[in-house]
């Protein structure tokens, strides 16, 4: 049994799909407190901030703690979760017909081991169909996802090439974690 220190339904689904027993206790780390716009730095600082908050609250005596953060970078820009419809639309337009990378960082700590991993999955997308994009935006599925993208959903038909794990792009590099445990 592990403690998933995340509010993310996607991360919970990934653990569930891989048969890992967990309790889910997300924190309230304020990612707006991070000043850097460097995507990797931002992702690490966010992960560390989430970890420090939840390690202080729960420790690891009763079970290991796992936290993670994901950001998207496209054309050198840092894309976090979209704030609103227009923000999501501009993120999607930037990534349409473009190369984009999802960076996921995770920290796993038990009584005797600690893993810090940062992985990147890079996609080349075909141009998004305008009507398809509008429907995706209206559906609201674009919210709560770094860069407003959903690689296993909306983006799937547009993937021209991919380098890296899909799990990394969804927010938790589960294969890396399992290889370590
Ligand atoms: N289903 C899905 N979710 C994605 C995808 N890409 C990113 N995400 C999700 C995973 C995370 O829930 C979210 C990235 O935001 P954060 O890393 O800040 O996590 P979140 O705020 O959701 O929860 P947490 O901070 O861990 O409590 O985006 C994707 O392609 N598909």
Short mmCIF file of N, CA and C in Angstrom, two decimals, residues 31 34-43 69-81 83 87 91 94 101 103 146-147:
data_model
loop_
_atom_site.label_atom_id
_atom_site.label_comp_id
_atom_site.label_asym_id
_atom_site.label_seq_id
_atom_site.Cartn_x
_atom_site.Cartn_y
_atom_site.Cartn_z
N UNK A 31 1.35 26.19 -6.60
CA UNK A 31 2.31 26.23 -7.72
C UNK A 31 2.49 27.65 -8.26
N UNK A 34 5.73 29.56 -7.47
CA UNK A 34 7.01 29.25 -8.15
C UNK A 34 7.29 30.37 -9.17
N UNK A 35 8.49 30.89 -9.12
CA UNK A 35 8.78 32.05 -9.98
C UNK A 35 9.41 31.66 -11.32
N UNK A 36 10.18 30.55 -11.36
CA UNK A 36 10.85 30.22 -12.61
C UNK A 36 9.86 29.86 -13.72
N UNK A 37 10.24 30.19 -14.95
CA UNK A 37 9.42 29.76 -16.08
C UNK A 37 10.12 28.64 -16.87
N UNK A 38 11.27 28.19 -16.28
CA UNK A 38 11.97 27.06 -16.93
C UNK A 38 11.16 25.80 -16.67
N UNK A 39 10.68 25.10 -17.69
CA UNK A 39 9.77 23.97 -17.47
C UNK A 39 10.30 22.89 -16.54
N UNK A 40 11.56 22.48 -16.72
CA UNK A 40 12.10 21.41 -15.87
C UNK A 40 12.25 21.89 -14.43
N UNK A 41 12.76 23.11 -14.28
CA UNK A 41 12.92 23.66 -12.93
C UNK A 41 11.56 23.76 -12.25
N UNK A 42 10.58 24.29 -13.00
CA UNK A 42 9.24 24.47 -12.44
C UNK A 42 8.69 23.12 -11.96
N UNK A 43 8.84 22.12 -12.84
CA UNK A 43 8.28 20.80 -12.54
C UNK A 43 8.93 20.20 -11.29
N UNK A 69 4.49 15.87 -10.39
CA UNK A 69 4.01 17.07 -11.07
C UNK A 69 4.29 16.91 -12.56
N UNK A 70 3.42 17.52 -13.36
CA UNK A 70 3.62 17.47 -14.82
C UNK A 70 3.41 18.85 -15.41
N UNK A 71 4.26 19.18 -16.35
CA UNK A 71 4.07 20.41 -17.13
C UNK A 71 4.31 20.06 -18.60
N UNK A 72 3.85 20.95 -19.46
CA UNK A 72 4.09 20.78 -20.90
C UNK A 72 4.97 21.92 -21.37
N UNK A 73 5.85 21.63 -22.31
CA UNK A 73 6.62 22.71 -22.92
C UNK A 73 6.54 22.59 -24.45
N UNK A 74 6.24 23.72 -25.06
CA UNK A 74 6.09 23.76 -26.53
C UNK A 74 6.65 25.11 -27.01
N UNK A 75 7.52 25.05 -28.02
CA UNK A 75 8.18 26.28 -28.50
C UNK A 75 8.83 27.04 -27.35
N UNK A 76 9.38 26.29 -26.39
CA UNK A 76 10.11 26.92 -25.28
C UNK A 76 9.21 27.51 -24.21
N UNK A 77 7.88 27.43 -24.41
CA UNK A 77 6.96 27.99 -23.41
C UNK A 77 6.61 26.94 -22.36
N UNK A 78 6.33 27.42 -21.15
CA UNK A 78 5.86 26.56 -20.06
C UNK A 78 4.33 26.56 -20.09
N UNK A 79 3.73 25.39 -20.29
CA UNK A 79 2.27 25.30 -20.29
C UNK A 79 1.83 24.48 -19.08
N UNK A 80 1.07 25.14 -18.20
CA UNK A 80 0.55 24.42 -17.02
C UNK A 80 -0.90 24.02 -17.29
N UNK A 81 -1.74 23.92 -16.27
CA UNK A 81 -3.16 23.63 -16.53
C UNK A 81 -3.83 24.92 -17.00
N UNK A 83 -6.21 27.98 -17.47
CA UNK A 83 -7.00 28.73 -16.49
C UNK A 83 -8.46 28.83 -16.92
N UNK A 87 -7.56 30.25 -22.54
CA UNK A 87 -6.21 29.78 -22.24
C UNK A 87 -5.99 28.39 -22.84
N UNK A 91 -3.42 27.26 -25.88
CA UNK A 91 -2.46 26.16 -25.68
C UNK A 91 -2.60 25.12 -26.79
N UNK A 94 -1.26 26.37 -30.12
CA UNK A 94 0.21 26.36 -30.14
C UNK A 94 0.73 24.97 -30.47
N UNK A 101 6.28 18.62 -25.59
CA UNK A 101 6.83 17.66 -24.62
C UNK A 101 6.13 17.77 -23.28
N UNK A 103 6.64 16.92 -19.39
CA UNK A 103 7.66 16.60 -18.39
C UNK A 103 6.95 16.17 -17.11
N UNK A 146 -2.21 19.24 -17.80
CA UNK A 146 -1.09 20.13 -18.20
C UNK A 146 -1.14 20.36 -19.72
N UNK A 147 -1.04 21.62 -20.10
CA UNK A 147 -1.04 21.96 -21.53
C UNK A 147 -2.36 21.74 -22.21
#
